[in-house]
Short mmCIF file of C-alpha atoms in Angstrom, two decimals:
data_model
loop_
_atom_site.label_atom_id
_atom_site.label_comp_id
_atom_site.label_asym_id
_atom_site.label_seq_id
_atom_site.Cartn_x
_atom_site.Cartn_y
_atom_site.Cartn_z
CA UNK A 55 10.17 10.03 2.03
CA UNK A 56 13.28 10.37 4.18
CA UNK A 57 16.09 8.07 3.10
CA UNK A 58 19.15 7.98 5.30
CA UNK A 59 20.68 5.03 3.48
CA UNK A 60 21.20 6.86 0.17
CA UNK A 61 20.88 3.76 -2.05
CA UNK A 62 22.26 5.54 -5.07
CA UNK A 63 25.58 6.02 -3.31
CA UNK A 64 26.07 2.41 -2.34
CA UNK A 65 27.97 -0.31 -4.13
CA UNK A 66 25.76 -1.79 -6.80
CA UNK A 67 24.21 -5.23 -6.37
CA UNK A 68 23.56 -7.02 -9.64
CA UNK A 69 22.02 -10.28 -10.75
CA UNK A 70 25.34 -12.03 -10.25
CA UNK A 71 26.10 -10.45 -6.88
CA UNK A 72 23.73 -11.61 -4.16
CA UNK A 73 23.39 -9.38 -1.07
CA UNK A 74 25.57 -10.41 1.88
CA UNK A 75 23.58 -11.89 4.76
CA UNK A 76 24.54 -12.80 8.30
CA UNK A 77 21.12 -13.93 9.45
CA UNK A 78 19.48 -17.34 9.47
CA UNK A 79 17.30 -18.38 6.54
CA UNK A 80 15.07 -21.29 5.62
CA UNK A 81 14.40 -23.19 2.43
CA UNK A 82 11.77 -20.75 1.16
CA UNK A 83 12.88 -17.40 2.59
CA UNK A 84 15.97 -15.24 2.61
CA UNK A 85 16.62 -12.37 5.02
CA UNK A 86 18.15 -9.27 3.47
CA UNK A 87 19.54 -6.27 5.41
CA UNK A 88 17.44 -3.20 4.69
CA UNK A 89 20.21 -1.08 3.18
CA UNK A 90 21.18 -3.85 0.76
CA UNK A 91 17.56 -4.41 -0.21
CA UNK A 92 17.14 -0.71 -1.01
CA UNK A 93 20.39 -0.60 -2.95
CA UNK A 94 19.46 -3.61 -5.10
CA UNK A 95 16.01 -2.24 -5.91
CA UNK A 96 17.41 1.22 -6.62
CA UNK A 97 19.94 -0.10 -9.12
CA UNK A 98 17.31 -2.15 -10.96
CA UNK A 99 15.01 0.88 -11.13
CA UNK A 100 17.81 3.04 -12.52
CA UNK A 101 18.55 0.41 -15.15
CA UNK A 102 14.82 0.32 -16.04
CA UNK A 103 14.90 4.06 -16.77
CA UNK A 104 13.71 5.88 -13.65
CA UNK A 105 15.59 9.09 -12.82
CA UNK A 106 17.58 8.95 -9.60
CA UNK A 107 15.10 10.86 -7.41
CA UNK A 108 12.18 8.68 -8.48
CA UNK A 109 14.23 5.49 -8.16
CA UNK A 110 15.24 6.46 -4.64
CA UNK A 111 11.63 7.19 -3.58
CA UNK A 112 10.34 3.94 -5.07
CA UNK A 113 13.17 1.79 -3.68
CA UNK A 114 12.58 3.29 -0.23
CA UNK A 115 8.84 2.58 -0.35
CA UNK A 116 9.14 -0.95 -1.74
CA UNK A 117 11.75 -1.87 0.86
CA UNK A 118 9.97 -0.18 3.78
CA UNK A 119 6.68 -1.89 2.95
CA UNK A 120 8.38 -5.28 3.23
CA UNK A 121 10.32 -4.16 6.28
CA UNK A 122 7.02 -3.42 8.03
CA UNK A 123 5.44 -6.72 7.08
CA UNK A 124 3.33 -5.66 4.10
CA UNK A 125 5.14 -8.05 1.80
CA UNK A 126 2.33 -8.24 -0.76
CA UNK A 127 2.75 -4.53 -1.53
CA UNK A 128 6.50 -4.43 -1.04
CA UNK A 129 9.15 -6.51 -2.77
CA UNK A 130 6.55 -9.03 -3.94
CA UNK A 131 5.06 -6.40 -6.26
CA UNK A 132 8.39 -5.12 -7.57
CA UNK A 133 8.56 -7.38 -10.68
CA UNK A 134 5.06 -6.19 -11.68
CA UNK A 135 6.20 -2.57 -11.31
CA UNK A 136 9.19 -3.20 -13.59
CA UNK A 137 6.90 -4.96 -16.08
CA UNK A 138 4.58 -1.92 -16.18
CA UNK A 139 7.56 0.41 -16.47
CA UNK A 140 9.03 -1.48 -19.43
CA UNK A 141 5.61 -1.64 -21.12
CA UNK A 142 5.20 2.13 -20.84
CA UNK A 143 2.17 1.96 -18.54
CA UNK A 144 4.31 3.72 -15.93
CA UNK A 145 6.10 6.67 -17.52
CA UNK A 146 9.58 7.20 -16.12
CA UNK A 147 10.28 10.83 -15.27
CA UNK A 148 6.63 11.89 -15.31
CA UNK A 149 5.02 12.99 -12.07
CA UNK A 150 1.93 14.71 -10.71
CA UNK A 151 1.21 18.36 -11.56
CA UNK A 152 -1.51 20.65 -10.23
CA UNK A 153 -4.29 21.43 -12.72
CA UNK A 154 -6.79 23.35 -10.59
CA UNK A 155 -6.83 25.12 -7.20
CA UNK A 156 -9.99 25.88 -5.20
CA UNK A 157 -8.81 27.07 -1.80
CA UNK A 158 -8.00 23.99 0.27
CA UNK A 159 -8.95 21.63 -2.59
CA UNK A 160 -6.62 20.93 -5.48
CA UNK A 161 -6.93 18.69 -8.54
CA UNK A 162 -3.73 17.08 -9.79
CA UNK A 163 -2.84 15.00 -12.86
CA UNK A 164 -0.41 12.13 -12.34
CA UNK A 165 0.61 12.03 -16.02
CA UNK A 166 0.96 8.23 -15.71
CA UNK A 167 4.05 8.65 -13.54
CA UNK A 168 5.15 6.15 -10.88
CA UNK A 169 2.32 5.68 -8.38
CA UNK A 170 4.45 5.88 -5.20
CA UNK A 171 6.09 9.12 -6.38
CA UNK A 172 2.75 10.71 -7.27
CA UNK A 173 1.11 9.59 -4.04
CA UNK A 174 3.93 11.00 -1.93
CA UNK A 175 3.72 14.34 -3.74
CA UNK A 176 -0.02 14.56 -3.21
CA UNK A 177 0.02 13.40 0.43
CA UNK A 178 2.65 16.02 1.21
CA UNK A 179 0.68 18.69 -0.64
CA UNK A 180 -2.49 17.80 1.31
CA UNK A 181 -0.51 18.37 4.52
CA UNK A 182 0.75 21.73 3.26
CA UNK A 183 -2.82 22.81 2.51
CA UNK A 184 -3.94 21.59 5.93
CA UNK A 185 -1.29 23.72 7.62
CA UNK A 186 -2.74 26.74 5.81
CA UNK A 187 -6.47 25.99 5.91
CA UNK A 188 -6.87 23.42 8.70
CA UNK A 189 -7.86 20.80 6.13
CA UNK A 190 -6.34 19.99 2.76
CA UNK A 191 -7.70 17.80 -0.01
CA UNK A 192 -5.70 16.79 -3.06
CA UNK A 193 -7.30 14.67 -5.76
CA UNK A 194 -5.22 12.82 -8.32
CA UNK A 195 -6.15 11.54 -11.78
CA UNK A 196 -4.15 9.42 -14.23
CA UNK A 197 -1.77 7.83 -11.75
CA UNK A 198 -0.51 4.31 -11.11
CA UNK A 199 -0.75 1.86 -8.21
CA UNK A 200 0.48 3.54 -5.02
CA UNK A 201 1.62 0.16 -3.61
CA UNK A 202 0.72 0.22 0.12
CA UNK A 203 -1.70 3.07 0.73
CA UNK A 204 -0.80 3.01 4.42
CA UNK A 205 2.66 4.37 3.56
CA UNK A 206 1.19 7.84 3.17
CA UNK A 207 -1.07 7.46 6.20
CA UNK A 208 1.94 6.68 8.38
CA UNK A 209 3.79 9.69 7.01
CA UNK A 210 0.90 12.09 7.61
CA UNK A 211 -0.03 10.79 11.06
CA UNK A 212 3.56 10.81 12.32
CA UNK A 213 3.73 14.43 11.14
CA UNK A 214 0.71 15.24 13.34
CA UNK A 215 -2.18 15.04 10.87
CA UNK A 216 -5.37 13.03 10.78
CA UNK A 217 -5.52 11.52 7.32
CA UNK A 218 -8.01 9.83 4.99
CA UNK A 219 -7.22 8.57 1.49
CA UNK A 220 -8.51 6.10 -1.05
CA UNK A 221 -7.92 4.88 -4.58
CA UNK A 222 -10.03 3.18 -7.18
CA UNK A 223 -8.71 0.14 -9.04
CA UNK A 224 -9.41 -2.04 -12.03
CA UNK A 225 -12.65 -4.05 -11.70
CA UNK A 226 -11.72 -7.09 -9.62
CA UNK A 227 -14.78 -7.71 -7.43
CA UNK A 228 -18.45 -8.41 -8.16
CA UNK A 229 -21.28 -6.26 -6.88
CA UNK A 230 -23.21 -8.00 -4.10
CA UNK A 231 -25.45 -10.64 -5.64
CA UNK A 232 -23.56 -10.59 -8.96
CA UNK A 233 -21.00 -12.96 -10.46
CA UNK A 234 -19.11 -10.66 -12.86
CA UNK A 235 -16.60 -7.96 -11.91
CA UNK A 236 -17.89 -4.38 -11.81
CA UNK A 237 -16.29 -3.02 -8.62
CA UNK A 238 -12.71 -2.36 -7.54
CA UNK A 239 -11.45 -3.51 -4.17
CA UNK A 240 -10.73 0.20 -3.70
CA UNK A 241 -8.32 0.55 -0.75
CA UNK A 242 -9.09 3.12 1.93
CA UNK A 243 -6.72 4.46 4.59
CA UNK A 244 -7.54 6.26 7.86
CA UNK A 245 -4.70 7.36 10.13
CA UNK A 246 -4.26 9.41 13.30
CA UNK A 247 -1.18 10.30 15.36
CA UNK A 248 -0.41 8.21 18.43
CA UNK A 249 2.68 9.12 20.41
CA UNK A 250 5.73 8.76 18.19
CA UNK A 251 3.89 6.28 15.96
CA UNK A 252 0.35 6.16 14.57
CA UNK A 253 -2.91 4.26 14.37
CA UNK A 254 -3.30 3.30 10.70
CA UNK A 255 -6.18 1.43 9.12
CA UNK A 256 -5.16 0.33 5.63
CA UNK A 257 -7.60 -2.02 3.96
CA UNK A 258 -8.88 -3.16 0.62
CA UNK A 259 -12.63 -3.54 0.27
CA UNK A 260 -12.27 -7.20 -0.58
CA UNK A 261 -11.89 -9.47 2.44
CA UNK A 262 -8.31 -10.12 1.32
CA UNK A 263 -6.35 -7.93 -1.08
CA UNK A 264 -5.18 -9.59 -4.28
CA UNK A 265 -1.60 -9.09 -3.08
CA UNK A 266 -2.43 -11.09 0.04
CA UNK A 267 -4.12 -13.80 -2.03
CA UNK A 268 -1.09 -14.01 -4.30
CA UNK A 269 1.26 -14.35 -1.35
CA UNK A 270 -0.83 -17.12 0.21
CA UNK A 271 -0.90 -18.85 -3.16
CA UNK A 272 2.90 -18.63 -3.49
CA UNK A 273 3.29 -20.17 -0.04
CA UNK A 274 0.68 -22.89 -0.75
CA UNK A 275 -1.31 -21.70 2.27
CA UNK A 276 -5.05 -21.50 2.87
CA UNK A 277 -6.79 -18.37 4.12
CA UNK A 278 -7.83 -18.33 7.79
CA UNK A 279 -11.41 -17.42 6.80
CA UNK A 280 -13.37 -17.68 3.53
CA UNK A 281 -12.23 -14.94 1.19
CA UNK A 282 -14.38 -15.51 -1.87
CA UNK A 283 -15.95 -18.05 -4.19
CA UNK A 284 -14.57 -20.74 -6.45
CA UNK A 285 -15.79 -21.21 -10.03
CA UNK A 286 -18.64 -23.39 -8.80
CA UNK A 287 -19.94 -20.60 -6.57
CA UNK A 288 -18.81 -22.17 -3.29
CA UNK A 289 -17.25 -20.12 -0.51
CA UNK A 290 -13.59 -21.08 -0.19
CA UNK A 291 -10.40 -20.46 1.75
CA UNK A 292 -8.27 -21.40 -1.28
CA UNK A 293 -6.58 -18.26 -2.66
CA UNK A 294 -5.88 -19.82 -6.06
CA UNK A 295 -9.56 -20.66 -6.55
CA UNK A 296 -10.61 -17.11 -5.67
CA UNK A 297 -8.06 -15.61 -8.06
CA UNK A 298 -9.24 -17.96 -10.79
CA UNK A 299 -12.92 -17.12 -10.32
CA UNK A 300 -12.34 -13.36 -9.76
CA UNK A 301 -15.01 -13.50 -7.06
CA UNK A 302 -13.48 -12.17 -3.82
CA UNK A 303 -15.87 -11.36 -0.99
CA UNK A 304 -16.42 -7.65 -0.32
CA UNK A 305 -15.93 -6.71 3.33
CA UNK A 306 -19.28 -6.63 5.10
CA UNK A 307 -20.91 -8.29 2.08
CA UNK A 308 -23.36 -5.76 0.54
CA UNK A 309 -22.05 -2.94 2.75
CA UNK A 310 -18.52 -3.30 1.40
CA UNK A 311 -19.84 -3.46 -2.15
CA UNK A 312 -21.77 -0.24 -1.63
CA UNK A 313 -18.77 1.47 -0.06
CA UNK A 314 -16.59 0.43 -3.00
CA UNK A 315 -19.06 1.95 -5.44
CA UNK A 316 -19.24 5.29 -3.62
CA UNK A 317 -15.48 5.55 -3.20
CA UNK A 318 -15.13 5.04 -6.95
CA UNK A 319 -17.78 7.69 -7.64
CA UNK A 320 -16.09 10.22 -5.34
CA UNK A 321 -12.55 9.53 -6.60
CA UNK A 322 -13.74 9.89 -10.20
CA UNK A 323 -15.74 13.11 -9.85
CA UNK A 324 -13.36 14.86 -7.43
CA UNK A 325 -10.25 14.14 -9.50
CA UNK A 326 -11.83 14.42 -12.94
CA UNK A 327 -10.15 11.10 -13.70
CA UNK A 328 -11.21 7.64 -14.80
CA UNK A 329 -13.72 5.38 -13.07
CA UNK A 330 -13.20 1.70 -12.33
CA UNK A 331 -15.24 0.86 -15.44
CA UNK A 332 -13.14 3.14 -17.65
CA UNK A 333 -9.85 1.84 -16.20
CA UNK A 334 -10.99 -1.72 -16.85
CA UNK A 335 -12.05 -0.98 -20.41
CA UNK A 336 -8.63 0.51 -21.18
CA UNK A 337 -6.81 -2.75 -20.33
CA UNK A 338 -3.99 -2.72 -17.76
CA UNK A 339 -4.51 -1.29 -14.29
CA UNK A 340 -3.23 2.22 -14.89
CA UNK A 341 -4.53 5.83 -14.87
CA UNK A 342 -6.17 5.37 -11.46
CA UNK A 343 -8.01 8.07 -9.50
CA UNK A 344 -7.11 8.87 -5.88
CA UNK A 345 -8.02 11.24 -3.03
CA UNK A 346 -5.78 12.49 -0.19
CA UNK A 347 -7.24 14.40 2.78
CA UNK A 348 -5.17 15.77 5.66
CA UNK A 349 -6.49 17.52 8.78
CA UNK A 350 -4.18 19.61 10.99
CA UNK A 351 -5.43 18.56 14.40
CA UNK A 352 -3.16 21.11 16.10
CA UNK A 353 -5.64 23.76 14.98
CA UNK A 354 -8.57 22.11 16.79
CA UNK A 355 -9.78 23.79 19.99
CA UNK A 356 -9.48 20.48 21.87
CA UNK A 357 -5.96 19.75 20.64
CA UNK A 358 -4.43 19.61 24.11
CA UNK A 359 -6.75 16.77 25.12
CA UNK A 360 -6.55 14.70 21.93
CA UNK A 361 -3.66 12.46 22.99
CA UNK A 362 -5.41 11.64 26.28
CA UNK A 363 -8.66 10.90 24.43
CA UNK A 364 -6.89 8.50 22.06
CA UNK A 365 -5.12 6.77 24.94
CA UNK A 366 -8.39 6.32 26.80
CA UNK A 367 -10.06 4.83 23.73
CA UNK A 368 -7.18 2.42 23.14
CA UNK A 369 -7.04 1.41 26.80
CA UNK A 370 -10.70 0.49 26.71
CA UNK A 371 -10.24 -1.28 23.35
CA UNK A 372 -7.29 -3.32 24.64
CA UNK A 373 -9.34 -4.45 27.64
CA UNK A 374 -11.49 -6.57 25.32
CA UNK A 375 -11.81 -10.18 26.41
CA UNK A 376 -9.97 -12.29 23.79
CA UNK A 377 -11.71 -15.39 22.49
CA UNK A 378 -8.46 -17.37 22.88
CA UNK A 379 -6.41 -17.46 26.05
CA UNK A 380 -3.22 -15.48 25.72
CA UNK A 381 -4.32 -13.64 22.57
CA UNK A 382 -3.73 -9.91 22.35
CA UNK A 383 -6.18 -7.40 20.90
CA UNK A 384 -4.21 -5.00 18.73
CA UNK A 385 -5.29 -1.72 17.16
CA UNK A 386 -4.70 -1.14 13.42
CA UNK A 387 -1.02 -0.58 12.77
CA UNK A 388 0.20 -1.75 16.18
CA UNK A 389 1.80 -4.90 14.82
CA UNK A 390 3.68 -2.87 12.19
CA UNK A 391 5.90 -1.35 14.88
CA UNK A 392 6.80 -4.80 16.22
CA UNK A 393 7.50 -6.26 12.77
CA UNK A 394 9.61 -3.25 11.81
CA UNK A 395 11.86 -3.71 14.86
CA UNK A 396 12.20 -7.44 14.25
CA UNK A 397 13.06 -7.09 10.56
CA UNK A 398 15.53 -4.27 11.18
CA UNK A 399 17.34 -6.58 13.57
CA UNK A 400 17.25 -9.83 11.58
CA UNK A 401 16.77 -8.71 7.98
CA UNK A 402 13.79 -8.28 5.66
CA UNK A 403 12.16 -11.64 4.74
CA UNK A 404 11.78 -12.21 1.01
CA UNK A 405 10.57 -15.40 -0.63
CA UNK A 406 13.45 -16.97 -2.57
CA UNK A 407 11.41 -17.33 -5.75
CA UNK A 408 10.28 -13.71 -5.46
CA UNK A 409 13.87 -12.55 -5.04
CA UNK A 410 14.88 -14.51 -8.13
CA UNK A 411 12.13 -12.70 -10.08
CA UNK A 412 13.34 -9.37 -8.74
CA UNK A 413 16.92 -10.01 -9.84
CA UNK A 414 15.80 -11.25 -13.26
CA UNK A 415 13.63 -8.13 -13.73
CA UNK A 416 16.79 -6.04 -13.87
#
């Protein structure tokens, strides 16, 4: 991922040297300039054993995810990443290698390397294959959490590709009608170009991702809609109760459960990697299976009309009548652009207690 800030070349920020800030803060949140956030994360990753190139990629992705408002899969997840790195679940210096080529389809092995590094390699390779064949598919076994799957959707779509990707996870969601965990909340990403930005759907197959539940829990906030069951089997908006029961709601109820199952099946057989059941049996959430598909839309016969078609669809979509006066109907990813601009101007919001964990992790 492009990195104009070059975090490795900046003055180090350590536990005892807090980033400088010139923006307003509140009791629970601090606002950190993007370049200082990247630099701090980079230095901690170097200290934890990542080589410079991997540390730079990971610092960029962690910081950018928070910059664009996906805090649950940005800085909030950084201490967990360091924990996995120190435990050897993430192997510093290892990265994805190609094991098998079948025309526009390739099978890669992540060798338990850092998930964001492996995902970026495979997303970029899928685009290279798409430039050659029109469509490229890269499957990835034995990798780690890719953080925010939308990262790679944004990259592909802004480069002119339609993009579909998904990952399996550890078992963290019951099948429909069951009470024990057999399914992953396997995230799926669909992205298409839109002007200089993109339309990006990035969603877990649970109503709320566990990162989102954890963030709501940290803030002592309730969910806007029921997100799962408590231990007594009652639907609840309390994130702590859902995390305790391990019974999040699948999106679309039985439909989301079925989609989760089939995404796991496809990721497993296409990559030759582990299934959700096998990942769960092994212990920590590692050695995941993922799929990356890129389509070069410039090769389509209707390419010259695609932008107009997308604009017409979005215009009709935006004309929806909102249920609340003054509300705005946004397409997936639209709010990211607004949040990015705001956080670049004011600083990236980080919960104080999360930032303390980040600094202690180094």
